Structure formats: C-alpha cells, structure tokens
Amino acid sequence: MEIRDTLQLRSFAEYKEAYQESISNPEKFWDAIAEKFYWHKRWDKTLQWDFTKPEVKWFEGGKLNITENCLDRHLEKLGNKTAIIWEPNDPDEESRHITYRQLFIKVCHFANVLKNNGIKKGDRVCLYMPMIPELAIAMLACARIGAVHSIVFAGFSSTAIASRINDSKCKLLITANEVYRGAKPVKLKEMCDEALKTTPSIETVIVYRRTVEPTPMQEGRDKFWFDELQKVEKECPAEIMDAEDMLFILYTSGSTGRPKGMVHTIGGYMVYTGYTFANVFQCDHFAPTNTIPQKKYDGDIYWCTADIGWITGHSYILYGPLAMGATTVMFEGVPSYPDYGRFWEICDKLNVTHFYTAPTAIRALAKQPIELVNQHDLSSIKVLGSVGEPINEEAWHWYNDNIGKGNSPIVDTWWQTETGGVMISPLAGITPTRPTFATLPLPGIQPVLMDENGNEIEFRSQQSEGRLAIKFPWPSIARTIYGDHQRYKEVYFSTYNNMYFTGDGAYRDATGNYRITGRVDDVVIVSGHNLGTAPIENAINEHLAVAESAIVGFPHDIKGTALYAYVTLHDGKQASDQLIQEIREQVSNTIGPIAKPDKVQFVTALPKTRSGKIMRRILRKIASKDTSNLGDTSTLLNPDVVQEIMDNAL
Ligand code: WTA
C-alpha cells in the first residue's frame, strides 16, 4: 500500500470524524499521520507551542531527511513511475519524463556538487532558476545535504535578488544562463551578474545552460552545472536532520518595508504538505461514493501551473506530490504562447487529470475564443483547483463548465506562504462545493472570525463576516521571519491575543463554509502575486522628481486587482507621459515587471490624517470608481484635496 492510500480520507463522514479528532486530540491525530512517513528516529514531543512568544515546534527530537521521503522510500515500488513530466516553453521541443529513480540519482549527484563547492548543513543557497527540472533537482539536493534553499522567483529584478541574498547571507547562487518564456528570452545570468555586484556573501555561482547562447562567466566564481557534475560521485547519503531544522526560506511581501523571509522547518512542513496534497486533490484515489466518472487515463497526472518560485510551487509542485509518490507536471512557459490554447493543449497531450491554477489565469483564458478550449480533448480532467486570490463567480462557472465539463469538482484552496500548506479547501469529490467558497477547514485547522473590536464571532449557524485568524498551530506554520523574530511577532501575533492573524477578511455562511474576501492590510494581490504597497512606493519615491506616492489596488478584469499610483512631485517638476514611463520603469527595475502600476495619477497632495497617515481607504475608493460613500473626510488634514483627486481620477 502506498503512503497516500494510508492518509486519504474517503468520504465526507471520514472527513468530519478526522476533523473532530484533530480538534479534540491534536497530538494524537498528527502522531498517527506523521508515523506514516519515514523517520530515522521518532520524535519525543509532538507539539510545543506558545503564540505569545511566538514559538511553535512540531515533532521535536524526530530525525529525518525530507528527500528520503520524497525519493528513496518510493524506489522499491515506484522507481519506474514518472515523478516529473517537464513541458518546455516551445511546443516543438521534447517533453522530459523523469522517473523516481532517475530523479533520485540526479538529486544525489548534484548534492555532491554542492558539497564539493563547500556547502554544508545550514548554509543558505539562493536559486534563481527557470521552470526546468534542474530547479527541482537543486532544491532537493539542498535538502539532501541539509542546506537551506531560498528561491527567488525568476521574474524578479536584480535589486530584489540582491536584497534577498543579503538578507539571508546566501553562500552560493544557482541560476541558468537564459530561458525562453513565451517568445521572449530572459537573460537570467545577466540579471544575477548585476545583483552579484552587491552580494559579498556569494562565493560560487553554478550556471545551468538552458540555451546554447554564450554566457558571461567570472573566472573562479562562476561554474557550469555540467562541468561540476563531472567532478563528483553519484551517491550521496542523506544528511540526518532534526525535525525543526530549517528546510527553506521564502520571501513574501510585507505591508511595510523589506520582504519577509518566511522560515519553514522540515518535519512539520513535510507531514502537512504530504497530508494535504493527498486529501485535497485525492490523486490516484476516489472515495467509494464518488460521483466522478473515471476518464481516459489510469494513472493520475497532476499539474499545478504555479511557478516554483512561489509557495504554491514549493508545496504543491514539488514537496507534497513527491512525498505522496504522485506524477507532477512542470511547465516552463506561459499560458499565452504560442497561443492561448497552450494549457489545454498540454492537458490533452499529457492526459492531465488534476489541474490547479490561479483565478487570474482563468480570467485571462476565459476571454479567449472558446474554440481554443474545445479543440482539445479535456476528458482526462477529474479535479480542478484554484489558488492565490478570491475566485469570482463568473470565473468559477467558466472553469467549471468549460474545463471541468460540469463533472470535475473545483477545490478552491485558501492558504498563504506563511501557512506552508492549504488551510481551507474542499476535499475533491468529497466536500460539497459552493461557487467562490473555499468551504471548510482541513483537519487540524481552527479558523476564527474576529469582529472589529477584536472579539471572536461565535459560530451559531448564522452568516457572519470578519477578519480571519487561526487559533491553534498546524504543522507547517512558518516558524519565524529569518533574522527578525520580533517582526514575525508583530505582524502575525500581535493583532489578536494568542492567535495567528492572516491579514485576510472572510465571510462564513450558515453551514460554516468560508469565502475569503481579500486582504485587509496593505498587501495587494496582482495576478495572484502578493505585493506589498510599501516597497513599490519606496521604489517610486526614489525617482528624483517624486516627492511622495501611495499605491492602492483597483479591480481589474484579468489581474483581479491592478495597481494605481498616486504621485506628488517636487516643486518645479512637471507631470508628463515621459515621467509616467520612468516611474513604471523604476518599479520594474527595483521590484520586477509584475509590480508596475497600471495607472499613475499626479496629485498636488495625498489625503492625510492629522497624524500624517495616508488615508488609503479614500484612495482605494477613488481608484475603484466607488466614490458614492467616501465616509467622513472632515478629519483629514487636507480635505480639499479629495475633490481634486476625484476630478482628475483616471
Ligand atoms: C490570497 C498563496 C482567496 C489571500 C498560496 C492570502 C486567496 C494570500 C486564496 C496569500 C483563495 C490565496 N481564495 N484568497 N483560494 N488563496 N489567497 O502568500 O489573500 O502568495 O492571504 O500564498 O493570497 O498569498 P501567498
């Protein structure tokens, strides 16, 4: 029996029973799940926690290596099963199928390259890689030897790479020379070279050659992936790690200042991502009562379209699926290349059974001619997933009707970089779904809604709306912000007493189903990407002509939310189209193209409270063209400016 079979809940009754057990006896509940994984030594203490410090430890004293759970343990039965199917950007290039055994060999081999370049347990390694199997190999190779990976999404700018490398003092950087995404070449190594001018901690750069183009290399520091492999052996025993040792750091936007390096530790993250992958997606298994017809393919093919540079890719392209012995697809390209039928073409070609994407992609694809969908055979699809932002009613129905053909359950999965794994979601084919609702908490998750006075809104079969917090720890909660535990405490544990605050607002229906309504803080989600307003404002303010700026989100058909910048200029500086271009470029260079504001409005002043705080609520309403009820503006320092901003709004 595969590990997956031992973990999967098979009916709604089983889910409810598991949920009850997880609340009344959490330690016993998680013990039984963790026991299904491979440990060198069992843990001494299942859970130790104190949200006031905050401190959370799971499976303390347990010894393990996550790669033995993702690779070695599968070799006997699943060695020849495909672990990763890689689909290139260019449809004319061959796909790659990598079996569990091949992946195991490649990971061990590359782990020795890391060792040979001086990387030891605990060292941080930065990865700035395209979506190619070598990214997965490099991550697992780090985990094999106990090094900590810190992946920087390959759409980020050199400034963003440098600040992340410096924050966690990475010793080694792994990248690729360049990559094609859509029709555009992206010169990753050049981006790194720019960053490397200000990253003194980096001693070595390993470069994978994705294309044959010449690559600038710095003697002594930069080395080619393939050359390095020639120098080392293929066997690499797994480093035995403590459950609470760091597995990775992943940066996410904060509402103020620097990005936050969220720290995830090995044991809890492995147990939770494995367990939730098995149950949310129900790969290779359906409940006896399931209503889902068996479609054209026997073995399930699971495809999550996220980039591994985000948490979704970490947990549900790589670690969760591999821990459960699933076949996971990695796609290098974009949904629009060579045309907007690309996702469906891949689903058809690979017989994808589980398709997991973001609402922003769904909305963009729904705008295209329906023939782009209908010319492909999507009958292999059994389960659809959504993640990253609230899915609107229209997108939900389009997805359900046209991709799922009305008989593939949609799992709307709510979670965060900080939570490590899915928190609120239906179990495919088991939990009754409701359009736009993430539905019910997974076993082990205790969500609560808080009112504006900071009191818990009790669940008494009535509808309610509030801010979403979680009142009990789960195994994959981030343990800290790298190098800044105080900030971790302030951001997540100081809003409510003894609870983790998510930053999201939510609505709960009379049966207890949750719908996440969106961020309540200064984080804006653009095309599913979590962006802090403060770093974007900082980037804009660096422009010499700019005095001050405020960024807010406004509703956008495809992106869900797009960015609107209000900018004031220094005396004597003139507004112009040229200046708008420069401001957009400035943001692109500092953060990345995804953070470029769609609209830039020059204003004489920003509306401020008497204590000098920008009234974003008002700016948000103006940007959203929702000015009927601006609320009380009389308390502003400069109430007159509101009318002026409204008159000139874009
Ligand atoms: C939002 C992505 C509604 C939410 C896994 C959260 C969602 C933020 C959903 C985290 C969903 C994610 N419905 N909103 N199904 N999933 N969000 O850290 O605002 O990139 O706080 O993690 O995305 O984004 P992050």
PDB file of N, CA, C and O in Angstrom, residues 284-333:
ATOM      1  N   ASP A 284      -5.043   9.613  -7.609  1.00  0.00           N
ATOM      2  CA  ASP A 284      -4.996   8.152  -7.676  1.00  0.00           C
ATOM      3  C   ASP A 284      -5.990   7.465  -6.748  1.00  0.00           C
ATOM      4  O   ASP A 284      -5.846   6.314  -6.393  1.00  0.00           O
ATOM      5  N   HIS A 285      -6.951   8.222  -6.297  1.00  0.00           N
ATOM      6  CA  HIS A 285      -7.922   7.596  -5.421  1.00  0.00           C
ATOM      7  C   HIS A 285      -9.222   8.370  -5.403  1.00  0.00           C
ATOM      8  O   HIS A 285      -9.218   9.586  -5.358  1.00  0.00           O
ATOM      9  N   PHE A 286     -10.310   7.665  -5.392  1.00  0.00           N
ATOM     10  CA  PHE A 286     -11.565   8.341  -5.139  1.00  0.00           C
ATOM     11  C   PHE A 286     -12.382   7.587  -4.141  1.00  0.00           C
ATOM     12  O   PHE A 286     -12.317   6.381  -4.032  1.00  0.00           O
ATOM     13  N   ALA A 287     -13.143   8.345  -3.409  1.00  0.00           N
ATOM     14  CA  ALA A 287     -13.992   7.744  -2.394  1.00  0.00           C
ATOM     15  C   ALA A 287     -14.966   6.785  -3.054  1.00  0.00           C
ATOM     16  O   ALA A 287     -15.358   6.995  -4.198  1.00  0.00           O
ATOM     17  N   PRO A 288     -15.360   5.737  -2.339  1.00  0.00           N
ATOM     18  CA  PRO A 288     -16.289   4.763  -2.916  1.00  0.00           C
ATOM     19  C   PRO A 288     -17.590   5.424  -3.358  1.00  0.00           C
ATOM     20  O   PRO A 288     -18.216   4.978  -4.313  1.00  0.00           O
ATOM     21  N   THR A 289     -17.951   6.500  -2.697  1.00  0.00           N
ATOM     22  CA  THR A 289     -19.213   7.154  -3.039  1.00  0.00           C
ATOM     23  C   THR A 289     -19.018   8.206  -4.118  1.00  0.00           C
ATOM     24  O   THR A 289     -19.913   8.984  -4.381  1.00  0.00           O
ATOM     25  N   ASN A 290     -17.834   8.257  -4.698  1.00  0.00           N
ATOM     26  CA  ASN A 290     -17.569   9.394  -5.583  1.00  0.00           C
ATOM     27  C   ASN A 290     -18.476   9.378  -6.807  1.00  0.00           C
ATOM     28  O   ASN A 290     -18.935   8.342  -7.274  1.00  0.00           O
ATOM     29  N   THR A 291     -18.698  10.572  -7.294  1.00  0.00           N
ATOM     30  CA  THR A 291     -19.583  10.695  -8.447  1.00  0.00           C
ATOM     31  C   THR A 291     -18.774  11.037  -9.688  1.00  0.00           C
ATOM     32  O   THR A 291     -19.312  11.379 -10.721  1.00  0.00           O
ATOM     33  N   ILE A 292     -17.449  10.986  -9.536  1.00  0.00           N
ATOM     34  CA  ILE A 292     -16.624  11.420 -10.651  1.00  0.00           C
ATOM     35  C   ILE A 292     -16.381  10.242 -11.596  1.00  0.00           C
ATOM     36  O   ILE A 292     -15.852   9.218 -11.192  1.00  0.00           O
ATOM     37  N   PRO A 293     -16.776  10.374 -12.837  1.00  0.00           N
ATOM     38  CA  PRO A 293     -16.540   9.254 -13.750  1.00  0.00           C
ATOM     39  C   PRO A 293     -15.045   9.045 -13.974  1.00  0.00           C
ATOM     40  O   PRO A 293     -14.280  10.006 -13.976  1.00  0.00           O
ATOM     41  N   GLN A 294     -14.633   7.831 -14.105  1.00  0.00           N
ATOM     42  CA  GLN A 294     -13.235   7.546 -14.417  1.00  0.00           C
ATOM     43  C   GLN A 294     -13.026   7.914 -15.875  1.00  0.00           C
ATOM     44  O   GLN A 294     -13.745   7.453 -16.746  1.00  0.00           O
ATOM     45  N   LYS A 295     -12.068   8.770 -16.141  1.00  0.00           N
ATOM     46  CA  LYS A 295     -11.883   9.216 -17.512  1.00  0.00           C
ATOM     47  C   LYS A 295     -10.778   8.442 -18.207  1.00  0.00           C
ATOM     48  O   LYS A 295     -10.416   7.364 -17.761  1.00  0.00           O
ATOM     49  N   LYS A 296     -10.207   9.031 -19.241  1.00  0.00           N
ATOM     50  CA  LYS A 296      -9.471   8.180 -20.178  1.00  0.00           C
ATOM     51  C   LYS A 296      -8.131   7.622 -19.699  1.00  0.00           C
ATOM     52  O   LYS A 296      -7.553   6.782 -20.351  1.00  0.00           O
ATOM     53  N   TYR A 297      -7.624   8.073 -18.574  1.00  0.00           N
ATOM     54  CA  TYR A 297      -6.272   7.677 -18.230  1.00  0.00           C
ATOM     55  C   TYR A 297      -6.248   6.976 -16.880  1.00  0.00           C
ATOM     56  O   TYR A 297      -6.953   7.353 -15.964  1.00  0.00           O
ATOM     57  N   ASP A 298      -5.435   5.974 -16.715  1.00  0.00           N
ATOM     58  CA  ASP A 298      -5.399   5.207 -15.469  1.00  0.00           C
ATOM     59  C   ASP A 298      -4.644   5.921 -14.352  1.00  0.00           C
ATOM     60  O   ASP A 298      -5.201   6.245 -13.326  1.00  0.00           O
ATOM     61  N   GLY A 299      -3.346   6.129 -14.588  1.00  0.00           N
ATOM     62  CA  GLY A 299      -2.542   6.779 -13.547  1.00  0.00           C
ATOM     63  C   GLY A 299      -2.830   8.270 -13.571  1.00  0.00           C
ATOM     64  O   GLY A 299      -2.992   8.857 -14.627  1.00  0.00           O
ATOM     65  N   ASP A 300      -2.918   8.893 -12.420  1.00  0.00           N
ATOM     66  CA  ASP A 300      -3.241  10.316 -12.401  1.00  0.00           C
ATOM     67  C   ASP A 300      -2.023  11.170 -12.746  1.00  0.00           C
ATOM     68  O   ASP A 300      -0.900  10.863 -12.362  1.00  0.00           O
ATOM     69  N   ILE A 301      -2.297  12.240 -13.487  1.00  0.00           N
ATOM     70  CA  ILE A 301      -1.261  13.208 -13.859  1.00  0.00           C
ATOM     71  C   ILE A 301      -1.696  14.540 -13.283  1.00  0.00           C
ATOM     72  O   ILE A 301      -2.731  15.090 -13.674  1.00  0.00           O
ATOM     73  N   TYR A 302      -0.893  15.014 -12.363  1.00  0.00           N
ATOM     74  CA  TYR A 302      -1.252  16.214 -11.603  1.00  0.00           C
ATOM     75  C   TYR A 302      -0.435  17.392 -12.117  1.00  0.00           C
ATOM     76  O   TYR A 302       0.774  17.312 -12.239  1.00  0.00           O
ATOM     77  N   TRP A 303      -1.133  18.489 -12.440  1.00  0.00           N
ATOM     78  CA  TRP A 303      -0.417  19.665 -12.941  1.00  0.00           C
ATOM     79  C   TRP A 303      -0.835  20.917 -12.188  1.00  0.00           C
ATOM     80  O   TRP A 303      -1.991  21.340 -12.266  1.00  0.00           O
ATOM     81  N   CYS A 304       0.130  21.489 -11.504  1.00  0.00           N
ATOM     82  CA  CYS A 304      -0.062  22.784 -10.868  1.00  0.00           C
ATOM     83  C   CYS A 304       0.722  23.785 -11.702  1.00  0.00           C
ATOM     84  O   CYS A 304       1.923  23.635 -11.908  1.00  0.00           O
ATOM     85  N   THR A 305       0.039  24.820 -12.206  1.00  0.00           N
ATOM     86  CA  THR A 305       0.678  25.728 -13.167  1.00  0.00           C
ATOM     87  C   THR A 305       1.491  26.846 -12.506  1.00  0.00           C
ATOM     88  O   THR A 305       2.010  27.712 -13.182  1.00  0.00           O
ATOM     89  N   ALA A 306       1.568  26.834 -11.187  1.00  0.00           N
ATOM     90  CA  ALA A 306       2.315  27.900 -10.488  1.00  0.00           C
ATOM     91  C   ALA A 306       3.794  27.843 -10.858  1.00  0.00           C
ATOM     92  O   ALA A 306       4.269  26.875 -11.442  1.00  0.00           O
ATOM     93  N   ASP A 307       4.515  28.870 -10.499  1.00  0.00           N
ATOM     94  CA  ASP A 307       5.968  28.843 -10.623  1.00  0.00           C
ATOM     95  C   ASP A 307       6.522  28.356  -9.285  1.00  0.00           C
ATOM     96  O   ASP A 307       5.990  28.694  -8.225  1.00  0.00           O
ATOM     97  N   ILE A 308       7.589  27.567  -9.343  1.00  0.00           N
ATOM     98  CA  ILE A 308       8.168  27.036  -8.097  1.00  0.00           C
ATOM     99  C   ILE A 308       8.720  28.170  -7.234  1.00  0.00           C
ATOM    100  O   ILE A 308       8.910  28.015  -6.037  1.00  0.00           O
ATOM    101  N   GLY A 309       8.924  29.324  -7.832  1.00  0.00           N
ATOM    102  CA  GLY A 309       9.382  30.489  -7.074  1.00  0.00           C
ATOM    103  C   GLY A 309       8.372  30.995  -6.055  1.00  0.00           C
ATOM    104  O   GLY A 309       8.696  31.858  -5.245  1.00  0.00           O
ATOM    105  N   TRP A 310       7.150  30.502  -6.097  1.00  0.00           N
ATOM    106  CA  TRP A 310       6.141  30.864  -5.095  1.00  0.00           C
ATOM    107  C   TRP A 310       5.875  29.660  -4.204  1.00  0.00           C
ATOM    108  O   TRP A 310       6.178  28.528  -4.558  1.00  0.00           O
ATOM    109  N   ILE A 311       5.192  29.918  -3.086  1.00  0.00           N
ATOM    110  CA  ILE A 311       4.945  28.817  -2.139  1.00  0.00           C
ATOM    111  C   ILE A 311       4.108  27.706  -2.783  1.00  0.00           C
ATOM    112  O   ILE A 311       4.304  26.526  -2.501  1.00  0.00           O
ATOM    113  N   THR A 312       3.192  28.067  -3.666  1.00  0.00           N
ATOM    114  CA  THR A 312       2.349  27.040  -4.286  1.00  0.00           C
ATOM    115  C   THR A 312       3.208  26.008  -5.001  1.00  0.00           C
ATOM    116  O   THR A 312       2.952  24.803  -4.929  1.00  0.00           O
ATOM    117  N   GLY A 313       4.237  26.501  -5.684  1.00  0.00           N
ATOM    118  CA  GLY A 313       5.141  25.580  -6.371  1.00  0.00           C
ATOM    119  C   GLY A 313       5.969  24.749  -5.402  1.00  0.00           C
ATOM    120  O   GLY A 313       6.166  23.547  -5.613  1.00  0.00           O
ATOM    121  N   HIS A 314       6.461  25.374  -4.346  1.00  0.00           N
ATOM    122  CA  HIS A 314       7.239  24.618  -3.351  1.00  0.00           C
ATOM    123  C   HIS A 314       6.410  23.446  -2.810  1.00  0.00           C
ATOM    124  O   HIS A 314       6.849  22.306  -2.804  1.00  0.00           O
ATOM    125  N   SER A 315       5.190  23.773  -2.348  1.00  0.00           N
ATOM    126  CA  SER A 315       4.406  22.779  -1.607  1.00  0.00           C
ATOM    127  C   SER A 315       3.640  21.829  -2.512  1.00  0.00           C
ATOM    128  O   SER A 315       3.489  20.657  -2.181  1.00  0.00           O
ATOM    129  N   TYR A 316       3.150  22.350  -3.663  1.00  0.00           N
ATOM    130  CA  TYR A 316       2.247  21.513  -4.462  1.00  0.00           C
ATOM    131  C   TYR A 316       2.685  21.290  -5.901  1.00  0.00           C
ATOM    132  O   TYR A 316       1.895  20.794  -6.699  1.00  0.00           O
ATOM    133  N   ILE A 317       3.930  21.663  -6.254  1.00  0.00           N
ATOM    134  CA  ILE A 317       4.512  21.063  -7.458  1.00  0.00           C
ATOM    135  C   ILE A 317       5.536  20.050  -6.971  1.00  0.00           C
ATOM    136  O   ILE A 317       5.648  18.957  -7.493  1.00  0.00           O
ATOM    137  N   LEU A 318       6.243  20.437  -5.912  1.00  0.00           N
ATOM    138  CA  LEU A 318       7.351  19.602  -5.519  1.00  0.00           C
ATOM    139  C   LEU A 318       7.107  18.737  -4.276  1.00  0.00           C
ATOM    140  O   LEU A 318       6.853  17.542  -4.386  1.00  0.00           O
ATOM    141  N   TYR A 319       7.210  19.342  -3.100  1.00  0.00           N
ATOM    142  CA  TYR A 319       7.303  18.504  -1.899  1.00  0.00           C
ATOM    143  C   TYR A 319       6.072  17.632  -1.651  1.00  0.00           C
ATOM    144  O   TYR A 319       6.214  16.435  -1.399  1.00  0.00           O
ATOM    145  N   GLY A 320       4.864  18.220  -1.704  1.00  0.00           N
ATOM    146  CA  GLY A 320       3.663  17.432  -1.410  1.00  0.00           C
ATOM    147  C   GLY A 320       3.491  16.260  -2.379  1.00  0.00           C
ATOM    148  O   GLY A 320       3.396  15.102  -1.962  1.00  0.00           O
ATOM    149  N   PRO A 321       3.446  16.559  -3.688  1.00  0.00           N
ATOM    150  CA  PRO A 321       3.260  15.471  -4.652  1.00  0.00           C
ATOM    151  C   PRO A 321       4.363  14.403  -4.580  1.00  0.00           C
ATOM    152  O   PRO A 321       4.073  13.205  -4.634  1.00  0.00           O
ATOM    153  N   LEU A 322       5.617  14.817  -4.429  1.00  0.00           N
ATOM    154  CA  LEU A 322       6.681  13.810  -4.396  1.00  0.00           C
ATOM    155  C   LEU A 322       6.617  12.990  -3.105  1.00  0.00           C
ATOM    156  O   LEU A 322       6.841  11.782  -3.127  1.00  0.00           O
ATOM    157  N   ALA A 323       6.271  13.619  -2.003  1.00  0.00           N
ATOM    158  CA  ALA A 323       6.149  12.850  -0.760  1.00  0.00           C
ATOM    159  C   ALA A 323       5.075  11.776  -0.911  1.00  0.00           C
ATOM    160  O   ALA A 323       5.161  10.712  -0.299  1.00  0.00           O
ATOM    161  N   MET A 324       4.073  12.056  -1.754  1.00  0.00           N
ATOM    162  CA  MET A 324       2.981  11.102  -1.947  1.00  0.00           C
ATOM    163  C   MET A 324       3.178  10.211  -3.177  1.00  0.00           C
ATOM    164  O   MET A 324       2.265   9.494  -3.580  1.00  0.00           O
ATOM    165  N   GLY A 325       4.334  10.290  -3.813  1.00  0.00           N
ATOM    166  CA  GLY A 325       4.602   9.409  -4.954  1.00  0.00           C
ATOM    167  C   GLY A 325       3.755   9.709  -6.176  1.00  0.00           C
ATOM    168  O   GLY A 325       3.466   8.813  -6.974  1.00  0.00           O
ATOM    169  N   ALA A 326       3.339  10.955  -6.350  1.00  0.00           N
ATOM    170  CA  ALA A 326       2.494  11.307  -7.495  1.00  0.00           C
ATOM    171  C   ALA A 326       3.350  11.674  -8.706  1.00  0.00           C
ATOM    172  O   ALA A 326       4.560  11.822  -8.600  1.00  0.00           O
ATOM    173  N   THR A 327       2.687  11.818  -9.853  1.00  0.00           N
ATOM    174  CA  THR A 327       3.358  12.331 -11.051  1.00  0.00           C
ATOM    175  C   THR A 327       3.000  13.797 -11.186  1.00  0.00           C
ATOM    176  O   THR A 327       1.826  14.150 -11.291  1.00  0.00           O
ATOM    177  N   THR A 328       4.020  14.652 -11.169  1.00  0.00           N
ATOM    178  CA  THR A 328       3.771  16.094 -11.156  1.00  0.00           C
ATOM    179  C   THR A 328       4.338  16.733 -12.426  1.00  0.00           C
ATOM    180  O   THR A 328       5.429  16.370 -12.874  1.00  0.00           O
ATOM    181  N   VAL A 329       3.567  17.647 -12.994  1.00  0.00           N
ATOM    182  CA  VAL A 329       3.980  18.294 -14.245  1.00  0.00           C
ATOM    183  C   VAL A 329       4.633  19.639 -13.926  1.00  0.00           C
ATOM    184  O   VAL A 329       4.167  20.366 -13.047  1.00  0.00           O
ATOM    185  N   MET A 330       5.710  19.929 -14.638  1.00  0.00           N
ATOM    186  CA  MET A 330       6.341  21.252 -14.543  1.00  0.00           C
ATOM    187  C   MET A 330       6.303  21.883 -15.917  1.00  0.00           C
ATOM    188  O   MET A 330       6.781  21.278 -16.880  1.00  0.00           O
ATOM    189  N   PHE A 331       5.777  23.086 -16.007  1.00  0.00           N
ATOM    190  CA  PHE A 331       5.670  23.762 -17.307  1.00  0.00           C
ATOM    191  C   PHE A 331       6.556  25.005 -17.315  1.00  0.00           C
ATOM    192  O   PHE A 331       6.461  25.846 -16.429  1.00  0.00           O
ATOM    193  N   GLU A 332       7.399  25.074 -18.344  1.00  0.00           N
ATOM    194  CA  GLU A 332       8.359  26.167 -18.411  1.00  0.00           C
ATOM    195  C   GLU A 332       7.752  27.475 -18.922  1.00  0.00           C
ATOM    196  O   GLU A 332       8.248  28.555 -18.638  1.00  0.00           O
ATOM    197  N   GLY A 333       6.671  27.362 -19.679  1.00  0.00           N
ATOM    198  CA  GLY A 333       6.222  28.518 -20.459  1.00  0.00           C
ATOM    199  C   GLY A 333       5.109  29.325 -19.824  1.00  0.00           C
ATOM    200  O   GLY A 333       4.955  29.368 -18.605  1.00  0.00           O
TER     201      GLY A 333
END
